[in-house]
Short mmCIF file of C-alpha atoms in Angstrom, two decimals:
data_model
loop_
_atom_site.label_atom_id
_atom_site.label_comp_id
_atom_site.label_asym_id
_atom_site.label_seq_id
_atom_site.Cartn_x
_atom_site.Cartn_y
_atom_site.Cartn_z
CA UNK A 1 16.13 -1.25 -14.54
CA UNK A 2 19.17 -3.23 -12.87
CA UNK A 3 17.84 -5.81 -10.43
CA UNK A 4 19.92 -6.38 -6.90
CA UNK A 5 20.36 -10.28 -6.91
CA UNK A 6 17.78 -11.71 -4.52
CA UNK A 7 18.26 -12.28 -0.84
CA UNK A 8 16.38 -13.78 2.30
CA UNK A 9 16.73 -13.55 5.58
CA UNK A 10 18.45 -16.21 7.77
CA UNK A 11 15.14 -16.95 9.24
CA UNK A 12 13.79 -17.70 5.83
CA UNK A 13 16.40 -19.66 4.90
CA UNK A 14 16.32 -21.85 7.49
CA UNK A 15 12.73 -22.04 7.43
CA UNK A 16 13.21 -23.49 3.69
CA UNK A 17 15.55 -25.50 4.72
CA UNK A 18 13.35 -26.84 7.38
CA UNK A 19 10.29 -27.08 5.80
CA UNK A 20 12.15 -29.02 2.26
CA UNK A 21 14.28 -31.30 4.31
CA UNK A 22 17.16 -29.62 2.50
CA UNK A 23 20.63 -30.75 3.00
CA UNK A 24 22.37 -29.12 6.14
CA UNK A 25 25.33 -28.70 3.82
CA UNK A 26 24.03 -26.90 1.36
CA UNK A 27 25.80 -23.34 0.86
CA UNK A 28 23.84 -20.03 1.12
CA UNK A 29 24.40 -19.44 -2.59
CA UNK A 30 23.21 -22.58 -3.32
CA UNK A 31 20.12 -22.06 -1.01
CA UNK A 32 19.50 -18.69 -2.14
CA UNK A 33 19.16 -19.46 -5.52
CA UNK A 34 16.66 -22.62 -4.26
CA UNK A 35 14.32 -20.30 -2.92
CA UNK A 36 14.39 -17.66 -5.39
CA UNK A 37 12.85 -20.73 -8.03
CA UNK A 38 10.13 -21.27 -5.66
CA UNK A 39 6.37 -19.73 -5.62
CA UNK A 40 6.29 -16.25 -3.87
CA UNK A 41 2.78 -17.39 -2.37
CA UNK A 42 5.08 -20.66 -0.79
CA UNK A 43 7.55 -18.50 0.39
CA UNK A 44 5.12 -16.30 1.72
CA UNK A 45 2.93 -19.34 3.53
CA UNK A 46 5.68 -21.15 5.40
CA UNK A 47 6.60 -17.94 6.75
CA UNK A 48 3.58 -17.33 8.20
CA UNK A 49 3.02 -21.11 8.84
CA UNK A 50 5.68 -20.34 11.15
CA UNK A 51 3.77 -17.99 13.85
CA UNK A 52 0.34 -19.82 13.45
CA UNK A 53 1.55 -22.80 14.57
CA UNK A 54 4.11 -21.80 17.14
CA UNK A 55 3.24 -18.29 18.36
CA UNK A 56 0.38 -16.13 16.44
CA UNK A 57 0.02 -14.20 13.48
CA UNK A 58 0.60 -10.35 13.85
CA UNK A 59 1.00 -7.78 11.09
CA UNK A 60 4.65 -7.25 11.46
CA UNK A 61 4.93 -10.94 10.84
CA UNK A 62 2.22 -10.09 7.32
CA UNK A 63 4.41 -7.65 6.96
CA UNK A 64 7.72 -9.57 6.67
CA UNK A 65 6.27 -12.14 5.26
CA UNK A 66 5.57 -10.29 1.99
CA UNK A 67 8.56 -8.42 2.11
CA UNK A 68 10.38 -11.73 2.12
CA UNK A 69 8.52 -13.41 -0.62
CA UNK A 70 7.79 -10.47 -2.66
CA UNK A 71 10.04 -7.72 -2.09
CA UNK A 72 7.80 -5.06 -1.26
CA UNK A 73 6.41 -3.23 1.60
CA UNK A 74 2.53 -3.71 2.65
CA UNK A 75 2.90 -1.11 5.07
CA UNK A 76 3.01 1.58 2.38
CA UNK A 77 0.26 0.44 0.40
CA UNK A 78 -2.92 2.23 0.69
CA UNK A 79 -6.09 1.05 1.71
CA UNK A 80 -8.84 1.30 -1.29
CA UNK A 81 -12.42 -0.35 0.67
CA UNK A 82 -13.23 -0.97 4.16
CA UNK A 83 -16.36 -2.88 2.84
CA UNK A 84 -16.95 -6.32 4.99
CA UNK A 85 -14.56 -9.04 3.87
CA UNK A 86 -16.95 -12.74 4.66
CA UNK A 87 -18.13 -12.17 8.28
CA UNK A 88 -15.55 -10.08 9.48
CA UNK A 89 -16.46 -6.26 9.20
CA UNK A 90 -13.81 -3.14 10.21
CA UNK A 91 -15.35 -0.16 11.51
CA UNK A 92 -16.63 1.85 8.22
CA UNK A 93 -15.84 4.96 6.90
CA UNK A 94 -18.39 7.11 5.47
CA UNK A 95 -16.09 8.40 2.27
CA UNK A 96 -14.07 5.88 0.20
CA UNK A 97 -11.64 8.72 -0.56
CA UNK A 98 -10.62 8.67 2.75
CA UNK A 99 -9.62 5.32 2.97
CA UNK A 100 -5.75 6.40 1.98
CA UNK A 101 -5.19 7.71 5.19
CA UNK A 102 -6.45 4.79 7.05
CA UNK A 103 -3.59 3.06 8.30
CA UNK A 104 -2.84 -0.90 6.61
CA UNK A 105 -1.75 -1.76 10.13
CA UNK A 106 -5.25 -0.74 11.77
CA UNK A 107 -6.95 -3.23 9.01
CA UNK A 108 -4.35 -6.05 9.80
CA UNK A 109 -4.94 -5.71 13.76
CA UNK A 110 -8.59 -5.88 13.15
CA UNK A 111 -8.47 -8.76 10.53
CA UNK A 112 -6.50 -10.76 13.17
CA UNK A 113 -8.10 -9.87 15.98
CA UNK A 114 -11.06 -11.17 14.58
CA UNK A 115 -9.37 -14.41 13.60
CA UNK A 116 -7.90 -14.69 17.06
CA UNK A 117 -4.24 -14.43 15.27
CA UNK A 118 -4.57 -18.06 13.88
CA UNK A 119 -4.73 -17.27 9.92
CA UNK A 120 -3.41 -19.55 6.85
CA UNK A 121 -1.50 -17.63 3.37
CA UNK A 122 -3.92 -17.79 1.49
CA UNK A 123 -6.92 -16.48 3.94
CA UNK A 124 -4.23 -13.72 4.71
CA UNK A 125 -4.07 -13.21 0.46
CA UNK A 126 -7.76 -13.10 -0.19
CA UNK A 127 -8.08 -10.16 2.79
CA UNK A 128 -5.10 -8.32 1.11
CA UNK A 129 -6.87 -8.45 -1.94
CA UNK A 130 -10.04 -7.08 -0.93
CA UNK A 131 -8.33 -4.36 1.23
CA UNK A 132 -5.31 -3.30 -0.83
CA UNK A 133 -6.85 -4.19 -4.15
CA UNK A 134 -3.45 -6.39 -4.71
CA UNK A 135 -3.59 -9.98 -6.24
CA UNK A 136 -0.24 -11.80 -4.89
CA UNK A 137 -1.03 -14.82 -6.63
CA UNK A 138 -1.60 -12.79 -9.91
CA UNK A 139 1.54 -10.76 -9.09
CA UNK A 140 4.05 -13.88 -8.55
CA UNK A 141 2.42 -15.13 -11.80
CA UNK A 142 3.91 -12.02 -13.26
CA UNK A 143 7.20 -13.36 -13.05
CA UNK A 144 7.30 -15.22 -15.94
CA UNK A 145 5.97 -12.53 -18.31
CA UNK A 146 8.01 -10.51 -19.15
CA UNK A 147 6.20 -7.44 -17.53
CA UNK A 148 7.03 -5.07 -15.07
CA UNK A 149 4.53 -3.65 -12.93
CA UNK A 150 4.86 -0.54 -10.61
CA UNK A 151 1.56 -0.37 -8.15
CA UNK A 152 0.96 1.42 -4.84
CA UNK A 153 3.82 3.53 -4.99
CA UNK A 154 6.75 0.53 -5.90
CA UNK A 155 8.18 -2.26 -7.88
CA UNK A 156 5.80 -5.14 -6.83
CA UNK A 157 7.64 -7.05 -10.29
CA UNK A 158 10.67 -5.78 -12.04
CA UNK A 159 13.12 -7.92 -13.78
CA UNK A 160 16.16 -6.96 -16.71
CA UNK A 161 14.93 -8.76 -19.35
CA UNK A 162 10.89 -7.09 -18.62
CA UNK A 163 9.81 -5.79 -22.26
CA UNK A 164 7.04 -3.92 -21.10
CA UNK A 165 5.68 -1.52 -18.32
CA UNK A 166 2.28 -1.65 -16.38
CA UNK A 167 2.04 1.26 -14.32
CA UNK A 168 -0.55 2.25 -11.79
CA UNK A 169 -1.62 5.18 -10.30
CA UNK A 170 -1.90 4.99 -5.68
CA UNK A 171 -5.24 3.85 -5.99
CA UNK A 172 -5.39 2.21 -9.00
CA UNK A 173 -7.46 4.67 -10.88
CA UNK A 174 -5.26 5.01 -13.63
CA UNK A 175 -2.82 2.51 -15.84
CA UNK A 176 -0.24 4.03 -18.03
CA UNK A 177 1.54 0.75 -20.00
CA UNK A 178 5.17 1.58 -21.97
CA UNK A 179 8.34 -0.14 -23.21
CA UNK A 180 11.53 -0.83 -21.31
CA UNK A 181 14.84 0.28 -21.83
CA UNK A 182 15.69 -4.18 -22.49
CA UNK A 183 12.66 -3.45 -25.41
CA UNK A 184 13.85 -0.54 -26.91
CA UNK A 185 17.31 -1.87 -26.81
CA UNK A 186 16.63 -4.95 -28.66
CA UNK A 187 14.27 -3.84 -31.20
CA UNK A 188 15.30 -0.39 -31.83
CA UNK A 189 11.60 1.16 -31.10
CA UNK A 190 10.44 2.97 -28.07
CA UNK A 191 6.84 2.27 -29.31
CA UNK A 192 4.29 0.26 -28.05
CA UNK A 193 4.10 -2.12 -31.06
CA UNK A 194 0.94 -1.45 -33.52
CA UNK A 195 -1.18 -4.89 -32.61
CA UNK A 196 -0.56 -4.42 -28.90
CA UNK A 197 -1.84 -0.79 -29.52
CA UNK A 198 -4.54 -1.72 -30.92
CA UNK A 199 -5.58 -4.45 -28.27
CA UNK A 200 -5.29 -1.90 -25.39
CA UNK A 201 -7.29 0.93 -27.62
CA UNK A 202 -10.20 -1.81 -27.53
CA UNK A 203 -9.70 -2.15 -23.80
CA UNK A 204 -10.32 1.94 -23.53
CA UNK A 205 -6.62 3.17 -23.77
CA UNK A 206 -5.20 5.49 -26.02
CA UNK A 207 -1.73 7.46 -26.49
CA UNK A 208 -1.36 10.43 -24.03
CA UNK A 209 1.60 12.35 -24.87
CA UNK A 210 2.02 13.83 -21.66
CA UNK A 211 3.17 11.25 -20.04
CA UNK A 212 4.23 9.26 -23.31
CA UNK A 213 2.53 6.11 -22.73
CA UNK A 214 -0.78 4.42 -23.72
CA UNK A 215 -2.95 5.13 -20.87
CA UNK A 216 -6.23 4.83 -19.23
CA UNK A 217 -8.38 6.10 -15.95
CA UNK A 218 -11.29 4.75 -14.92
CA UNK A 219 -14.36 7.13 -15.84
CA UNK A 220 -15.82 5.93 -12.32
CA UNK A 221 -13.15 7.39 -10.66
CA UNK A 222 -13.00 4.45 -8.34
CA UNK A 223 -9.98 1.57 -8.68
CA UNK A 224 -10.30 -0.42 -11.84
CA UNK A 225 -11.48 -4.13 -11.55
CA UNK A 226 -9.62 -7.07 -10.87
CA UNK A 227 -11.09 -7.86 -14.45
CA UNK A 228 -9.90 -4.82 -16.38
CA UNK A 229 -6.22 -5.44 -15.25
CA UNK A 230 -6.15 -9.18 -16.02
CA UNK A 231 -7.13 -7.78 -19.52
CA UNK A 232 -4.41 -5.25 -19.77
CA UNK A 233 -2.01 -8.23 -18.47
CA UNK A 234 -3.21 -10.96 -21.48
CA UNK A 235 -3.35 -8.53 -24.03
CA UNK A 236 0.23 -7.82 -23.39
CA UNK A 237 1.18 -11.98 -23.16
CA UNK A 238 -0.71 -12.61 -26.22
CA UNK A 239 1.60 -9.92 -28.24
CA UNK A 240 4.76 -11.17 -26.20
CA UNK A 241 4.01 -14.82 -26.95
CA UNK A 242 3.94 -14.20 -30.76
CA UNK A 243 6.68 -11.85 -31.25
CA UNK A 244 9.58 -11.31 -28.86
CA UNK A 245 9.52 -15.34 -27.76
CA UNK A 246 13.61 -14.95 -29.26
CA UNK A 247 14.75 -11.52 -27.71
#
């Protein structure tokens, strides 16, 4: 799980730069390394801060904006509702399952459209949310951690020194949670450590040997909540908190 060192655009940088009254002297290293300690979700809003106030918002400029601040790609993520989102309602579908092939950009156009293009971060973050089922404030929390998750098809958070896994199926039906190479390393064990089995086995998981990791999918057969994966996510802190503060 080697990590490319981080890297923004020029147009980010000097948007940083801008926007923190940095010093013009500063060197690219140095200014790299600036951003990369700063919130995703700020990286992410001055970016778009950018367009609503000088141009107007359009999903390529959603798009970049995450792939700036987060390193992923919105444009591959599949939609999982097309229920109304406040006042502003997309065209509906009569099948959920075929929300997948409902393309993100068609929801952005409309979203904007509807806002006449003038949208903030975190009004663009709650839609995302609802759409794409994907919490970026909740996923640049996941940064300090220590997990990894894979959702929607990628890395949304990946880092060497990750101990564990949270894995998710397209459309979020299904979790599978493991250790990382940096765990199993350090501690000798490729197995999920008995208390944080047991705290996932409350939560409805259990060991499937098939794909050798504690795993669970949702009965429903609809996305799992918002509230089952902030579960999954805690019960994994608490563990990390108490015993692998020192590796």
């Amino acid at each position: 799980m080697n990590m490319d060192p981080l890297t923004y655009s020029y147009e980010v940088q000097n948007i940083v730069k801008s926007s923190h009254q940095l010093d013009t002297r500063i060197s690219e290293t140095e200014l790299l390394d600036y951003i990369s300690k700063l919130a995703k979700i700020d990286v992410m809003d001055m970016y778009i801060d950018q367009y609503k106030y000088k141009d107007k918002v359009t999903s390529p400029v959603i798009y970049e904006a995450i792939a700036q601040a987060f390193k992923f790609h919105l444009e591959r993520v599949p939609v999982l509702t097309t229920e109304k989102i406040g006042t502003f309602v997309i065209p509906p579908l009569t099948d959920l399952k075929t929300c997948s092939s409902l393309p993100s950009q068609v929801i952005l156009n409309l979203y904007l459209a509807h806002h006449n293009h003038h949208v903030t971060g975190d009004e663009v973050r709650t839609m995302i949310n609802h759409y794409f089922g994907m919490n970026l404030v909740g996923i640049d929390g996941l940064g300090k951690t220590r997990i990894s998750l894979y959702s929607k098809g990628q890395w949304l958070v990946k880092d060497d020194l990750d101990l564990f896994v949270i894995h998710t199926g397209t459309m979020d039906v299904d979790v599978k949670i493991y250790c990382t190479d940096y765990f199993m390393a350090r501690t000798g064990s490729k197995n999920i450590p008995i208390e944080l089995q047991q705290s996932l086995a409350s939560l409805g998981y259990s060991y499937n040997a098939q794909v050798d990791a504690y795993y669970y999918s949702n009965p429903s057969g609809l996305t799992v909540s918002n509230a089952f994966k902030g579960k999954t996510i805690d019960a994994i802190i608490e563990l990390t908190d108490v015993l692998y503060k020192t590796i």
